[in-house]
Every structure is written in C-alpha cells, then in structure tokens.
Amino acid sequence: MADLTPDLVLAKTSKGTREIAERIFGLDLRLRRALILVDGKATLGELMRRAAGIPDFVETLGTLVDRGFVAPASDAASVHDEITRPLRDDAPHAADRPPQAQVIELARQLLGEHAGRVVARLESGGAGAVELGMSVDACYKLIRLTIDEKKAEDFLRRARRILAAG
Amino acid sequence: MPVDVSALITYAAIVVIAICLFMVLSLRKGVPGGVVGRQWRVLTSLVALFTAGYLVAPFFGVLPVETMRLIVSLIFLFGAIYVLITVRLVYRVIKELAG
C-alpha cells in the first residue's frame, strides 16, 4: 500500500473512474464519497480538510488504494498498472459468463445484504432469455417496492444491458 | 359476579395491538426501503402510538374527562391516518405490480 503522506497527490485509476460512472463494483457510500473527492490534483492534506464529514477518511483512502480504485498520481505507469490489474482480477471474463450469472452478480453488487430475495427470484426464474427477462422485471418491482427505488432503476438499466449483450 | 365487558374488550385490544407492534417491527427488516419501506416506517410509528394509547385505556376511569376525551379523539385521528396510509399503500403496490 502507498505511504499516505499529507503531500501525496492521489488520482482515480480507470477502475475508479468506471466505478463512479457505472457503479459496477458496488462500493459502499463511505468509499464512494471518498473516491469522488479524489481528483488527481489535491494533496492528501487538502482532501482531509474537504472530507471532514467522512469518518476514518485516511483508512478509507487506503482501502481504495488497496482495491485499485485510487493510486498515487505521480507514478503514471503504476497508475496504469493499477487500472488494468484490478479490473481483470475483480471481473474475470464477465462477458463470458451466462447472462443469468451476470444479472445475479449485478444484484449482489448493487443490493449487498438485501440481495437475498432478488437472487433467489433470479435463480428460480430460469436461464432462458424470455424467463430471465421476466425475472428481471419481477425483481425490478421487488427492489422498487421493498428495497430502494433508485437502485431498482439502476438494476433494470444494467440488467437490460446484460440481456441485450447476451 | 358481573362481567365487565368493556374491560374485556379493552384487554383484548391491548393484546391485538401488541401483536401488531411485534409484527410491524419484525417485518421492518424485510422492507428496508422502497415504496413499501418508506410507508412502513410511518405505520410502525403509528402502531407504537396506538400501543401507548391502548395501554392507558384501563386507567381511563381515573383520568379527568377532558383528558380522556382528548386521548380518544387523538386515537380516532391517528386511526384514520393509519387507514389512509394503508389504503394508499395497497393502491401503490397494486399500481406498481400492474405497471
């Protein structure tokens, strides 16, 4: 892990940029807020002042560095390595897996501890294109009614993308 | 020995509302958010309020008449709000499922 000194400048890796845009790795709110603050310009000391409301901010940044979302901006080559390696490690051949498995993974990432019923519905609904489409619609309603309306919209949009690609 | 019917009904009401309180609190984990989850928090608060009100009911005899009337009218008001929220919730669920 990088030595997080106050004058260190951190930047998002492409994995971090992708997470901001697509939420594919399902970071919790604390990690996501810290990631948003990292801009490739501010020093760690400046970030700590901006992040007064985020508890354990330095530890949170350390987690982001460890997981490849953030890297020291001064080392461009290393940043590039951090960019590509974690993506391959965390999402191995995602497109090669069947759509049903991808949608289940999506539900787990998006809903965390609340994914149980949604995953059970997806698993019992069948793996065919039509059945999976119906399961996705049913899960969208389930998430919207009982978990979170925004996450439901996010789930539907990304699940449909998986279905379209599959 | 004469049977105090109104007291029996009151005690039965307390038992039923206690069961309701237990159920809303138990089910709350299953609906952390969304359309139902949001309304569920309000319903939980109302059931807790009713429970408190019902528990006071056996002591109505020792309360001043004005206080008793105020409690009863508040229970009526919040009861009506509870029914309104429940009806709206059922309506929203049906609409979501049909949509």
Short mmCIF file of C-alpha atoms in Angstrom, two decimals, chain B residues 49-89:
data_model
loop_
_atom_site.label_atom_id
_atom_site.label_comp_id
_atom_site.label_asym_id
_atom_site.label_seq_id
_atom_site.Cartn_x
_atom_site.Cartn_y
_atom_site.Cartn_z
CA LEU B 49 -48.52 5.35 19.33
CA PHE B 50 -51.68 3.22 19.42
CA THR B 51 -49.99 0.76 21.76
CA ALA B 52 -49.20 3.57 24.17
CA GLY B 53 -52.76 4.89 23.89
CA TYR B 54 -54.33 1.46 24.41
CA LEU B 55 -52.17 0.81 27.46
CA VAL B 56 -53.60 3.94 29.06
CA ALA B 57 -57.17 2.81 28.35
CA PRO B 58 -57.64 0.70 31.57
CA PHE B 59 -56.89 3.86 33.57
CA PHE B 60 -59.49 5.98 31.81
CA GLY B 61 -61.66 5.84 34.94
CA VAL B 62 -59.12 7.79 36.98
CA LEU B 63 -58.34 10.35 34.28
CA PRO B 64 -60.12 13.71 34.05
CA VAL B 65 -62.94 13.63 31.49
CA GLU B 66 -61.27 16.24 29.26
CA THR B 67 -58.00 14.29 29.15
CA MET B 68 -59.91 11.11 28.34
CA ARG B 69 -61.80 12.80 25.51
CA LEU B 70 -58.57 14.23 24.13
CA ILE B 71 -56.91 10.78 24.11
CA VAL B 72 -59.91 9.19 22.42
CA SER B 73 -60.12 11.90 19.75
CA LEU B 74 -56.38 11.59 19.08
CA ILE B 75 -56.74 7.81 18.69
CA PHE B 76 -59.59 8.45 16.24
CA LEU B 77 -57.48 10.92 14.25
CA PHE B 78 -54.38 8.73 14.06
CA GLY B 79 -56.56 5.70 13.37
CA ALA B 80 -57.98 7.49 10.35
CA ILE B 81 -54.45 8.46 9.21
CA TYR B 82 -53.36 4.85 9.63
CA VAL B 83 -56.21 3.60 7.46
CA LEU B 84 -55.47 6.28 4.85
CA ILE B 85 -51.80 5.29 4.65
CA THR B 86 -52.69 1.60 4.44
CA VAL B 87 -55.20 2.17 1.64
CA ARG B 88 -52.73 4.36 -0.27
CA LEU B 89 -50.01 1.75 0.22
#
